[in-house]
Every structure is written in C-alpha cells, then in structure tokens.
Short mmCIF file of C-alpha atoms in Angstrom, two decimals:
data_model
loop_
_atom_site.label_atom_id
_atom_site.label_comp_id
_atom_site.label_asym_id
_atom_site.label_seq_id
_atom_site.Cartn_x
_atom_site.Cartn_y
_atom_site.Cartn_z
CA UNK Y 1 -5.72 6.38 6.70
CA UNK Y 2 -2.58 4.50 6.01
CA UNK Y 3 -2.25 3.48 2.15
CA UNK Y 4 -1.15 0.33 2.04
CA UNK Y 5 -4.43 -2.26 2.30
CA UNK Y 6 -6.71 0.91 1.72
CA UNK Y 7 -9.45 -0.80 -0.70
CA UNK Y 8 -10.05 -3.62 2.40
CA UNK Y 9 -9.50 -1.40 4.46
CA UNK Y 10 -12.75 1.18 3.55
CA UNK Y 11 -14.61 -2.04 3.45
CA UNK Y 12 -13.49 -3.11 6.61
CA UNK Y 13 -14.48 0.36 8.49
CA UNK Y 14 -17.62 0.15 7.15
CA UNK Y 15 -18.79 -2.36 9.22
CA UNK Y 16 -18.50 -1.19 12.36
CA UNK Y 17 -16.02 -0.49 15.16
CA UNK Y 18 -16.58 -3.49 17.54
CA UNK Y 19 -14.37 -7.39 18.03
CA UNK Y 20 -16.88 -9.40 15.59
CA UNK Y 21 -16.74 -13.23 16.50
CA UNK Y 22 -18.08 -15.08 12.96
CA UNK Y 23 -17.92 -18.51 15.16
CA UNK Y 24 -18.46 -19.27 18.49
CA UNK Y 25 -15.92 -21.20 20.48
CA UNK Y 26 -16.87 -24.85 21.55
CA UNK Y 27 -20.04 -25.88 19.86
CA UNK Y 28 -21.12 -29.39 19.52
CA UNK Y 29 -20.90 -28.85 15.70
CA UNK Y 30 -16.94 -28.83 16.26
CA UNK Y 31 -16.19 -30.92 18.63
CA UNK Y 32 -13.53 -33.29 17.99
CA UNK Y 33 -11.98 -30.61 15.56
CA UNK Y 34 -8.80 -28.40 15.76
CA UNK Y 35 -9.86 -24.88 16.78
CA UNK Y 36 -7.79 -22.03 14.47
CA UNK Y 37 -8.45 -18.45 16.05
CA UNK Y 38 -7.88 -15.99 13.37
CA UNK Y 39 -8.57 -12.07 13.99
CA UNK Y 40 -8.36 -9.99 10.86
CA UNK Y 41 -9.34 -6.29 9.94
CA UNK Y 42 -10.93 -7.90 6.91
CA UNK Y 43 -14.91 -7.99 8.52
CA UNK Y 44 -17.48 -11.12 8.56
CA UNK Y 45 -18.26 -9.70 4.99
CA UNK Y 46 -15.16 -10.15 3.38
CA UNK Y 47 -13.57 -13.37 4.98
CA UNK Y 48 -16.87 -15.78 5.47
CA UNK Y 49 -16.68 -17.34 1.66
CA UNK Y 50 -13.18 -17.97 2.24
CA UNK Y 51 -13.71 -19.76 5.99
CA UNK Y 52 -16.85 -21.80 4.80
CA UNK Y 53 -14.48 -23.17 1.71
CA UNK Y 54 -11.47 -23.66 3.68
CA UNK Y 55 -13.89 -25.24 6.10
CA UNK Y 56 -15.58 -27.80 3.38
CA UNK Y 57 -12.55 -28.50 1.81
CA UNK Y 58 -10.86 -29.13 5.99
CA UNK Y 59 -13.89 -30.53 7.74
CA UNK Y 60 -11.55 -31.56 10.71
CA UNK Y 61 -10.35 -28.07 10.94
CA UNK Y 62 -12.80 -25.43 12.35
CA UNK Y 63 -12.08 -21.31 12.26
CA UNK Y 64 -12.84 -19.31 15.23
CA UNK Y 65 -13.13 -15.89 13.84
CA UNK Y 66 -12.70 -12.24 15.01
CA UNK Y 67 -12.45 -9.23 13.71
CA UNK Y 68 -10.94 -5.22 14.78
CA UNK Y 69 -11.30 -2.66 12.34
CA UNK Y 70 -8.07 -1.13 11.19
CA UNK Y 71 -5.50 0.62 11.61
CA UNK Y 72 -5.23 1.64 15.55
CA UNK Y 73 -7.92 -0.54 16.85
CA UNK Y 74 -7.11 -3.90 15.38
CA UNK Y 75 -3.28 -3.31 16.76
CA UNK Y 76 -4.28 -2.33 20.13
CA UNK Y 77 -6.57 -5.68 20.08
CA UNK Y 78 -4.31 -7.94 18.63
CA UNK Y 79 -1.49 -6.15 20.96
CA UNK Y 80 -3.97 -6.56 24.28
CA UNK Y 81 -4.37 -10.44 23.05
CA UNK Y 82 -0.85 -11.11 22.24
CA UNK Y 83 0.07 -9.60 26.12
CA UNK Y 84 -2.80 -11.61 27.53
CA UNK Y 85 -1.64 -14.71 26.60
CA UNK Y 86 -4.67 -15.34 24.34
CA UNK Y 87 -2.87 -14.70 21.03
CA UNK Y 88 -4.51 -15.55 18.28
CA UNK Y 89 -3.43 -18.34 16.15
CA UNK Y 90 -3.24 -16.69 12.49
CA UNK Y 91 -3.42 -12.34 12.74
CA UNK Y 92 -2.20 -9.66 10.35
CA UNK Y 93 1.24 -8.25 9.85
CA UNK Y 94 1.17 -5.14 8.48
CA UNK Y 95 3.65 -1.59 8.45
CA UNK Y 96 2.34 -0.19 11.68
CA UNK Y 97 2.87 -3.16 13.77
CA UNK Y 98 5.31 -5.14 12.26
CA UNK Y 99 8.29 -3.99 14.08
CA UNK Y 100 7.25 -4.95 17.54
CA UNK Y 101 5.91 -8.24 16.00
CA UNK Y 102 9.05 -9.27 15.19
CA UNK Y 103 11.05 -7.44 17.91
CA UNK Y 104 9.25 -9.36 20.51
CA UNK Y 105 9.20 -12.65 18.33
CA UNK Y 106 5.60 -13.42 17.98
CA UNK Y 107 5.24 -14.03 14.06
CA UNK Y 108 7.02 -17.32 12.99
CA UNK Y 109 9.70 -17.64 10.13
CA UNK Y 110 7.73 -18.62 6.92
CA UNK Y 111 10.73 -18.28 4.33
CA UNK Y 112 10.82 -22.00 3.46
CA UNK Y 113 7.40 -22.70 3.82
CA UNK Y 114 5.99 -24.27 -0.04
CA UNK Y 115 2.86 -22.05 0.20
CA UNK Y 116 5.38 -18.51 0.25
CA UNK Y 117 6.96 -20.38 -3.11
CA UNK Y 118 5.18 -18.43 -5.61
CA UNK Y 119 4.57 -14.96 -3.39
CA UNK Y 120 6.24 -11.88 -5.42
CA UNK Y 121 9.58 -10.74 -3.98
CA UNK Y 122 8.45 -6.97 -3.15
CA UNK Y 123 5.58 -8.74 -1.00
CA UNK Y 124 7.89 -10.74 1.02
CA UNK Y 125 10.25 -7.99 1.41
CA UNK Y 126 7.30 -6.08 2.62
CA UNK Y 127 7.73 -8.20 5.93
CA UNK Y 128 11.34 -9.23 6.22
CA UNK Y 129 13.77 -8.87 8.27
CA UNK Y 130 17.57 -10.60 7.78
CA UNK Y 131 16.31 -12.60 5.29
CA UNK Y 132 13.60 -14.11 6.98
CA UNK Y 133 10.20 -13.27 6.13
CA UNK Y 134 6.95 -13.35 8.46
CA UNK Y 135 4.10 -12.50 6.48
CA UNK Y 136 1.95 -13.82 3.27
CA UNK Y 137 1.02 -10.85 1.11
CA UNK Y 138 -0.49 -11.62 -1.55
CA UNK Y 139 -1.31 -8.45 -3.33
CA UNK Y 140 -0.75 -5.23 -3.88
CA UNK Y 141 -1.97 -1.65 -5.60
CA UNK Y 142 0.61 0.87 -7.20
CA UNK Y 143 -0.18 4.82 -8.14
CA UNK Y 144 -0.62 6.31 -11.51
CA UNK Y 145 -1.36 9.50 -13.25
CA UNK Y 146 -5.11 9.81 -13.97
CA UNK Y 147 -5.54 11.59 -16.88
CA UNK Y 148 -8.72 13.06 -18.76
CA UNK Y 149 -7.70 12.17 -22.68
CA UNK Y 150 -10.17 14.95 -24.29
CA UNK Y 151 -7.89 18.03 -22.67
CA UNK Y 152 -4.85 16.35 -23.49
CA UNK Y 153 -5.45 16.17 -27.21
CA UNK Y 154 -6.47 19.81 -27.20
CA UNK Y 155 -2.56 20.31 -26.77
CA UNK Y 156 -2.12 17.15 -29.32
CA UNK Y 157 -0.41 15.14 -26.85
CA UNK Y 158 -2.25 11.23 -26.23
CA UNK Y 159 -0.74 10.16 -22.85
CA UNK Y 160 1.31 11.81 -20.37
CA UNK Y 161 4.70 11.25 -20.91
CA UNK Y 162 7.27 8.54 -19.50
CA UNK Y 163 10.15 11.07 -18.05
CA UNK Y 164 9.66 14.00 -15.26
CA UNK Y 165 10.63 16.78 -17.53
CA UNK Y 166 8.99 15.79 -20.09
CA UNK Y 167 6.02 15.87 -17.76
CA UNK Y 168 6.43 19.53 -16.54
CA UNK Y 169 6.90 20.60 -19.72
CA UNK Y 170 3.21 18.91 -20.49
CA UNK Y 171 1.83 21.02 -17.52
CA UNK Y 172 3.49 24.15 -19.24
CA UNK Y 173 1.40 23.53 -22.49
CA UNK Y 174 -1.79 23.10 -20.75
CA UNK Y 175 -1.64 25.79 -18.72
CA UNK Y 176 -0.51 28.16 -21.39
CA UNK Y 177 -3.80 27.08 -23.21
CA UNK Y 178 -5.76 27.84 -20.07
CA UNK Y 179 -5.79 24.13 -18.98
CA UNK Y 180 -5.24 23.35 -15.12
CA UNK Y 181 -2.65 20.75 -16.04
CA UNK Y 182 -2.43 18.93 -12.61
CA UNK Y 183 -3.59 18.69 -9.23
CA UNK Y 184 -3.02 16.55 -6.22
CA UNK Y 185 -3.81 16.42 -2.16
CA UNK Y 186 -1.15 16.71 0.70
CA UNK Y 187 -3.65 17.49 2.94
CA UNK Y 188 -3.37 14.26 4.29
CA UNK Y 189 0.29 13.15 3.61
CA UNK Y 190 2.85 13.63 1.01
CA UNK Y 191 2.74 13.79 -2.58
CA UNK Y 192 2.98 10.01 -4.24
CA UNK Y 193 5.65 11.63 -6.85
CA UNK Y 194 8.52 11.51 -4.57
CA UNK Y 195 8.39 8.02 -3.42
CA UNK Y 196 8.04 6.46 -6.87
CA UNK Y 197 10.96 8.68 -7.64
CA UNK Y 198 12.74 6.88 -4.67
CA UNK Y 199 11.83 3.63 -5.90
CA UNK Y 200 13.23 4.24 -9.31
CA UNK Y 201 16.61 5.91 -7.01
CA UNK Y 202 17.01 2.75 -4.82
CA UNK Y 203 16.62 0.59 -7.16
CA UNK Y 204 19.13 2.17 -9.56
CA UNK Y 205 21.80 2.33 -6.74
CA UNK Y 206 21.26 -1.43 -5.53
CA UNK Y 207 19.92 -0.47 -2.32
CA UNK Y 208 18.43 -3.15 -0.19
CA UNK Y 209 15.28 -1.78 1.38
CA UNK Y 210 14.62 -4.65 3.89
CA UNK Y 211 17.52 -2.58 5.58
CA UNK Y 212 16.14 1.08 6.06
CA UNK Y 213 14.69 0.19 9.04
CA UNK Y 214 18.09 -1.21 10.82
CA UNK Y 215 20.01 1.81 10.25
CA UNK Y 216 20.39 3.88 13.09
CA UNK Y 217 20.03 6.87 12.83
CA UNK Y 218 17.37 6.59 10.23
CA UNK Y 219 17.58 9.11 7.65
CA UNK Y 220 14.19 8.63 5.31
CA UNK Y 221 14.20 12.68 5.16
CA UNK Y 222 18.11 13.33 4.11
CA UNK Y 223 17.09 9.63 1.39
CA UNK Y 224 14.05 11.49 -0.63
CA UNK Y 225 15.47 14.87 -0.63
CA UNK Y 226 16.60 14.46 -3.96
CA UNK Y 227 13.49 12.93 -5.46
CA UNK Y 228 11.93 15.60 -3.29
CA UNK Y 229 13.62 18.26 -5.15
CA UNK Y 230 12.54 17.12 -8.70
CA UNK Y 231 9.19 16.98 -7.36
CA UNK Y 232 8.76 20.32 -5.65
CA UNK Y 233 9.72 22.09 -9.55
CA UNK Y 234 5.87 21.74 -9.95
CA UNK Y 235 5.87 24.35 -7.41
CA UNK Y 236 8.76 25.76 -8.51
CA UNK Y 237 7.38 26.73 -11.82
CA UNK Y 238 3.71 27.73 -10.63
CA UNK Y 239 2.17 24.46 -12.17
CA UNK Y 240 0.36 23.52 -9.57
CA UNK Y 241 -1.68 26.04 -7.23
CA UNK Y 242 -0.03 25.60 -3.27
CA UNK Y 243 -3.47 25.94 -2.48
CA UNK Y 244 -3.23 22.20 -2.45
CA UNK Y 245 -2.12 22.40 1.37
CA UNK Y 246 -5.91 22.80 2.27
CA UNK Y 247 -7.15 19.99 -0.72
CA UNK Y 248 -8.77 16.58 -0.05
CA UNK Y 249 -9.04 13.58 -2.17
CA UNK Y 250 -13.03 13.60 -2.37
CA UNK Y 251 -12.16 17.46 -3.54
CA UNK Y 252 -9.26 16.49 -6.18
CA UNK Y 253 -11.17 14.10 -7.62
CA UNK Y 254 -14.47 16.10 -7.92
CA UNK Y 255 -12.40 18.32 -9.84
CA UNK Y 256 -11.32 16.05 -11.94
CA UNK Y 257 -14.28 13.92 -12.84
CA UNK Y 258 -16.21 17.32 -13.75
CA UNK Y 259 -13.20 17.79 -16.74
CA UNK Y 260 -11.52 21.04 -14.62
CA UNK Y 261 -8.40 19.17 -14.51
CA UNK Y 262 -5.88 17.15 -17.15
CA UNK Y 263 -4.38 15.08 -14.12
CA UNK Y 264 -4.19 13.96 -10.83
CA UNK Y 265 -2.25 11.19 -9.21
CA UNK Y 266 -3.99 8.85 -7.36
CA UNK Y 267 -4.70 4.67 -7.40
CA UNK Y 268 -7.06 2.19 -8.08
CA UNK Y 269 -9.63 2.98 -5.44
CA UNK Y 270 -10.91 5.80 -6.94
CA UNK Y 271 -11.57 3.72 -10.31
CA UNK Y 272 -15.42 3.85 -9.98
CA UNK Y 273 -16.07 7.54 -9.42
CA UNK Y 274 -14.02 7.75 -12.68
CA UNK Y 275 -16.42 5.05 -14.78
CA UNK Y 276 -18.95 6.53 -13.01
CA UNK Y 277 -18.02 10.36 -14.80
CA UNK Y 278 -18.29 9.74 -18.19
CA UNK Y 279 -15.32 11.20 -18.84
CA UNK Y 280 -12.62 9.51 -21.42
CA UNK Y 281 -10.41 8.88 -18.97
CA UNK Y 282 -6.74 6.75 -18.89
CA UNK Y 283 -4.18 5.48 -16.36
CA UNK Y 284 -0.55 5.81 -16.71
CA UNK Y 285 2.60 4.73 -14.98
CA UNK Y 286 4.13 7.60 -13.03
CA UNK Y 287 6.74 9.62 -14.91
CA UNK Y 288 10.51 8.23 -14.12
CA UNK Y 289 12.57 11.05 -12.47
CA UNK Y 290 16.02 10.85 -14.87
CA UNK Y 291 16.46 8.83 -18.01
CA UNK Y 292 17.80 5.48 -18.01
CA UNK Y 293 15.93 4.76 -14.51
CA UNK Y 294 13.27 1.99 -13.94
CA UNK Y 295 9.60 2.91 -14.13
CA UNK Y 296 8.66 2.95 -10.01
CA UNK Y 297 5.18 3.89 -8.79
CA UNK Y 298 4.09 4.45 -5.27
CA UNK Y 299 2.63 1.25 -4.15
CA UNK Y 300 2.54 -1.15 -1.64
CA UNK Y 301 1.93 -4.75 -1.03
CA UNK Y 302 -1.19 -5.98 0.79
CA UNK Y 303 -1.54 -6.82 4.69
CA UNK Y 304 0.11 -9.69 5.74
CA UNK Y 305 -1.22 -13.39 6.90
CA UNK Y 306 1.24 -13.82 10.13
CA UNK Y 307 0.96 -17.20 12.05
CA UNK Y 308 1.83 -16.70 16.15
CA UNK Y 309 5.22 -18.07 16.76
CA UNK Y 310 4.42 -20.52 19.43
CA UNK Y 311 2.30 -22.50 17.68
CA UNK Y 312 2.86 -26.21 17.54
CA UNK Y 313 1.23 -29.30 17.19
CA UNK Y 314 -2.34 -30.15 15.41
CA UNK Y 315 -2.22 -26.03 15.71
CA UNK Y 316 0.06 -24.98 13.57
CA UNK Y 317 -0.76 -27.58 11.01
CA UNK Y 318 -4.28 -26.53 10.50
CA UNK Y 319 -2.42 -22.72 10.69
CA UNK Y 320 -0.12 -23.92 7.46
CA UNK Y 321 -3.03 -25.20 5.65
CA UNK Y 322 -5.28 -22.28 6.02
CA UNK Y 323 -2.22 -19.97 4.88
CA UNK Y 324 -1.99 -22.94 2.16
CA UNK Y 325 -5.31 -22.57 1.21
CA UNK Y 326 -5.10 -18.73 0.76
CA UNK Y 327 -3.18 -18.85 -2.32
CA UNK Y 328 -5.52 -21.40 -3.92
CA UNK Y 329 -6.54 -20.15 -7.17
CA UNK Y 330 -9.64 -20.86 -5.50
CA UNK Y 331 -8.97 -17.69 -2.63
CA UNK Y 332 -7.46 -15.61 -5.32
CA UNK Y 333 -10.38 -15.54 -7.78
CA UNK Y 334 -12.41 -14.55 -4.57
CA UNK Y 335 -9.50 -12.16 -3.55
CA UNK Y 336 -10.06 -10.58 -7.43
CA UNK Y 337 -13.51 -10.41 -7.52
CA UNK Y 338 -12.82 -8.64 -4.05
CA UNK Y 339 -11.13 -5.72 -6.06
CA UNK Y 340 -7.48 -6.92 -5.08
CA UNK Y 341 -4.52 -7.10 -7.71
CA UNK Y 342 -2.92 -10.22 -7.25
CA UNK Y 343 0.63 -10.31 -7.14
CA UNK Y 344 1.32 -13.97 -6.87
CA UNK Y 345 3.50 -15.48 -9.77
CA UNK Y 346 1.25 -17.46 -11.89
CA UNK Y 347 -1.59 -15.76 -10.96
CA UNK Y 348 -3.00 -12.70 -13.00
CA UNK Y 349 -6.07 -10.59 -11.78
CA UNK Y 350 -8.97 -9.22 -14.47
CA UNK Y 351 -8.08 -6.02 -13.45
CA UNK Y 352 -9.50 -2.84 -15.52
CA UNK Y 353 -8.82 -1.80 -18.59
CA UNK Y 354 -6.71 1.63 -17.72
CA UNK Y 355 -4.66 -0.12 -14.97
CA UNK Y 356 -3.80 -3.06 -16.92
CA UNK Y 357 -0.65 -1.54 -17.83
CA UNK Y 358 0.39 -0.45 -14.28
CA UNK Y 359 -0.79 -3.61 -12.94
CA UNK Y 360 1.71 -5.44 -15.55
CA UNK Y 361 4.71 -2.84 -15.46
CA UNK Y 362 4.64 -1.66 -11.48
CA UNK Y 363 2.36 -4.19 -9.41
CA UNK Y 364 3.21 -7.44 -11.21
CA UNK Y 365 7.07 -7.15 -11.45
CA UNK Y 366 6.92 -5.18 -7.75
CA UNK Y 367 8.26 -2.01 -8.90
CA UNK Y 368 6.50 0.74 -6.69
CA UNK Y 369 7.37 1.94 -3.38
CA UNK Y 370 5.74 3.23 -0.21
CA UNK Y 371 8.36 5.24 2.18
CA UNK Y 372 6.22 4.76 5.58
CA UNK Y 373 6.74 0.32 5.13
CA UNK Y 374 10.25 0.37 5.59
CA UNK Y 375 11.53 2.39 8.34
CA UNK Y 376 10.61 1.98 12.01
CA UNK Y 377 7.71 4.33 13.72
CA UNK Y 378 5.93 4.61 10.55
CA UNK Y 379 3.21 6.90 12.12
CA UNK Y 380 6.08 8.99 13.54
CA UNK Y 381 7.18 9.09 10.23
CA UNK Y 382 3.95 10.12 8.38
CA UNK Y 383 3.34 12.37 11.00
CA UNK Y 384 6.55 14.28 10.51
CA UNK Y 385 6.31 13.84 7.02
CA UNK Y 386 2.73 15.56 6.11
CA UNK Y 387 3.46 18.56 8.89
CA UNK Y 388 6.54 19.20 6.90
CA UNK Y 389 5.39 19.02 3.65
CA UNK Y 390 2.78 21.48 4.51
CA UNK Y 391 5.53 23.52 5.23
CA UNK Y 392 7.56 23.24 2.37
CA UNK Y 393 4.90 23.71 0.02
CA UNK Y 394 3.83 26.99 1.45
CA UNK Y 395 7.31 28.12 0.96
CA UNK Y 396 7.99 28.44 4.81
CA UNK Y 397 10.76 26.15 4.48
CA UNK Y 398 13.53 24.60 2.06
CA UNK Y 399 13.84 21.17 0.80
CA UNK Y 400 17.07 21.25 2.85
CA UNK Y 401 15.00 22.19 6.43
CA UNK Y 402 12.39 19.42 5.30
CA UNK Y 403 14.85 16.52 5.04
CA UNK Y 404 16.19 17.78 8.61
CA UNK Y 405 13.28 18.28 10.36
CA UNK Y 406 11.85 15.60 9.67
CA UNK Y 407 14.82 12.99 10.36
CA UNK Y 408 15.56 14.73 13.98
CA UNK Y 409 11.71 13.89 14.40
CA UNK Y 410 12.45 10.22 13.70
CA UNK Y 411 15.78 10.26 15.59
CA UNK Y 412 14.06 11.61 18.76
CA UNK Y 413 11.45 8.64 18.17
CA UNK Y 414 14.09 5.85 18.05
#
C-alpha cells in the first residue's frame, strides 16, 4: 500500500472493491439542477456528510457520486472514464497517476484560484508542475520515532534525541543493558529514515523538488545514497537485527506495544493500537542526519481534489464551489474528526497529544518528505526500491550497487 493517503485509504478498502454510485443520475428530485460527477477512493462512508452539506448549503447544485477503491483500481477506473469520454467532473490526483494526468492535460490549472489561497506550500508542490499546480491537498501525515518512555529512563535518557548520532549512540546504551533499542519493517518498502534525511539534504542545498521528476535521467538512487549511508550504520553497528528483511508492520508493532522494544518508526495510523497498550508511550520528530540541518520527517501530503480540464460553463462553476466548499472550516472539522491533520494555514487539527509536536514542527510548516511523490513511475520506483533494500540489508550488496541498481531500473522505465 502506497503511504501517502494511507489512513483514508484503509477506510476506503474496507468497503468493498466495486464503482459505488451514492446518487443516481437524472431523478426528478434534481431536475433543473447542475449535475457534478465526482469519483473518489474516499467510499459512501466517508464523503456523504460532506455532499449532503455542500448540497444544503448549493441546493441548485446536485453531486453525482462514485467511488473505486484505491490505489490500482480507482486509476484504472478513472483512466477507463477519462479515455471514454465520460470523465468525471471533479476526481483525485494523487502520486501514482499524476504524471499522465498532467501529461495528457486532463486536470485544470488551479494556481490562482482564491480557494488554493490558504493551502500549505508542500501540498501544492505535491501536484505541481512549472509552477502550476493541479490539485487541492489539504492535509497531510509525517513519521516519527515511537518510543516506549519506561525503557528509556532505565538508561536515564527522557526522549530520543534530536541528531542521528546521537541516536545510535542511544541504541548502543540500550542494547548494552539488554534493551532491543529499535526495530523497523522493510518488508514492504524502505526504511522512513532515509527520506527524512533527504528532506533535511534538499532542503539544506536549495533544491527544488517540483523538479525531480523532469530530470532525465532520473537519479532518486545516486540522490539518497548519502542519507542512505547514515542510515544503514544501524546495520553497520549490529543495532538493529537484519532479520527485519522478513518483518511486517502488524509484527513491529506487536513487539512494541508488548514493551520488547524502546522504538520503532512509524506514523499516526498506528496511534490506537498504541492507546490501546497501556504502555507510556511518546512521539518524536525523526532524528536530523548532521547538525545545523532542518528537522525533516517522512511524510506526505494528502490525495488531491483535481477538476477535469475541459470543464466549462454552469460545470465548472458548481466544480469551483464544491472545491470552495472543501476548505470550509465546516469540511475541515469533518476532515479532523475523520482522523486527518490539516495542513491548511489558519486551520489547526485536535490532533493527539504525542503528535502534537510533529504535527506543529514537520506537518504544519511542510517539512517531511516522501521519495516515491516526486519522480516519475513511482511504482517502478518503489518496486526497485524495496527489492534493493532487501538486498542491501542482507549484506548482498553495497550502498554504492543500491543507488545503481536501482536508477538503471528507473532509466529503463523512462
């Protein structure tokens, strides 16, 4: 499962695998009104308090609704649709598809549109291109280190620390007093260390990451070798078991709620089973590679509202309200209660108590980073990425052979 979008997302594949209509077309109910199709990977569940408000508050306006459960199966419908000739009017923009959306010009330009005023910067850039951006994101989730506060203090340390060495040197205390200091999954993709590192490494260097994806070739592999060299000293040192290879999540975090573990990275989603532990249990930011960088997390901003680029007419002015009416303080106290950190300026989310420092330092001021949302073929990319770090953790190959295979793996994709 992709990361970005993942608490909707689990929500979303709950409900079943099949094209959900919420309202029927025609109707006598809304005749006279301006039909707005809409398919989302958000289900009936999620998106019917915000259509029946939208509705009340537009009662010449009426949403026809559908729905495809993400990833693959809502781009292969809204892809059949958009082919067809019976695109919808307002879809989602996301990493995996929007490349060809834009390639093939079907999301419009909403730079200079009043309701994108007040969306955070690392949102828009989420879905730019040239500076011009084509989505509304309006929120957004960033890692942290998870850590179990009763094992820390039996090496009299609080919270983990704010710099990388500082951090390994942590996981060298715990495990000399018989403490497994920290444990994460790569089972299904890459460690979330490197990328914040990256963040915290583009950022620092003035890189422009709406531009990855342009460069050709692409080179994500060769860009986090560095970052993937400070990360692989857990390794390194024998601080972390490369048993992790064969860990899940679900196993990770069983370890850790049943106190056999200081720390674990992972994000917001996995808040409850935490509560749920009774454990005394804190969040911090991830640990900045170098001194004197900026505090990065692996993140990502929220799917995207796109509207289809032909629109015109009665159309695309019931599109611009409904896209105006989704950063209502209205939608985003539904979008909070929802679970979602809102990212909007002006806006803050009740989020909980342990994130409320990421959520300030990281989601907030859009300091985290996700490698797979900038650079083109983003499941080539993770693909590539989680065979090879596999690899490399097992010791079969060097940081060196990592970085190369997996950039020739993109290259070939281009």
């Amino acid at each position: 499962m992709k990361r970005n979008g993942m608490i909707r997302t689990v929500a979303a594949l709950a409900a079943g695998a099949m094209l959900l209509p919420l309202t029927a077309c025609g109707g006598g109910a809304d005749a006279g009104k301006t039909k707005l199709s809409f398919l989302s990977w958000d289900n009936e569940q999620v998106m019917k308090p915000f259509i029946d408000k939208f509705e009340e508050e537009n009662p010449d306006i009426a949403i026809d609704f559908s729905y495809s459960p993400p990833t693959p199966e809502y781009i292969q419908t809204l892809q059949t649709r958009l082919v067809g000739n019976q695109a919808p009017d307002v879809f989602i923009i996301t990493s995996e598809n929007k490349a060809d959306l834009m390639d093939n010009g079907y999301v419009m330009d909403l730079t200079d549109e009043p309701f994108m005023e007040n969306i955070s910067q690392a949102n828009k850039d989420f879905v730019a291109r040239d500076g011009k951006v084509y989505g509304q994101s309006i929120s957004s989730w960033a890692s942290g280190i998870v850590y179990n506060k009763d094992l820390l203090k039996q090496v009299g340390v609080d919270e983990p620390p704010a710099q990388w060495d500082d951090f390994l040197d942590l996981c060298q205390k715990l495990k000399d007093a018989g403490i497994t200091p920290y444990l994460e999954t790569i089972a299904d993709g890459m460690s979330r260390i490197p990328d914040a590192f990256m963040g915290s490494m583009f950022a620092q260097d003035g890189t422009d990451i709406t531009t990855l994806a342009s460069e050709d070739p692409q080179t994500p592999g060769e860009n986090e070798k560095k970052a993937v060299e400070a990360w692989m000293e857990l390794y390194d040192r024998d601080l972390v078991t490369r048993d992790v290879v064969g860990m899940s999540g679900d196993d990770m975090k069983t370890q850790f709620a049943n106190g056999q573990v200081a720390m674990i990275c992972t994000g917001p989603w996995d808040f409850s089973t935490f509560q749920e532990s009774g454990l005394d249990w804190g969040y911090a930011p991830m640990p900045i590679m170098e001194e004197g960088m900026e505090s990065y997390a692996q993140g990502s901003p929220s799917p995207a509202l796109a509207i289809y680029s032909k629109l015109e007419g009665e159309k695309l002015d019931a599109a611009k309200k409904f896209l105006t009416f989704m950063v209502s303080d209205w939608a985003l106290d539904q979008r909070t209660k929802n679970g979602d950190a809102i990212t909007v300026e002006g806006y803050t989310s009740d989020v909980a108590e342990q994130y409320q420092t990421v959520y300030e330092q990281n989601v907030q001021t859009g300091k985290y980073f996700l490698m797979t949302n900038f650079y083109t073929n983003p499941d080539v990319l993770s693909t590539a990425t989680q065979a090879e770090t596999q690899q490399l953790v097992q010791g079969a190959i060097s940081v060196d052979q990592w970085a190369k295979n997996i950039d020739e793996k993109m290259a070939a994709a281009q």
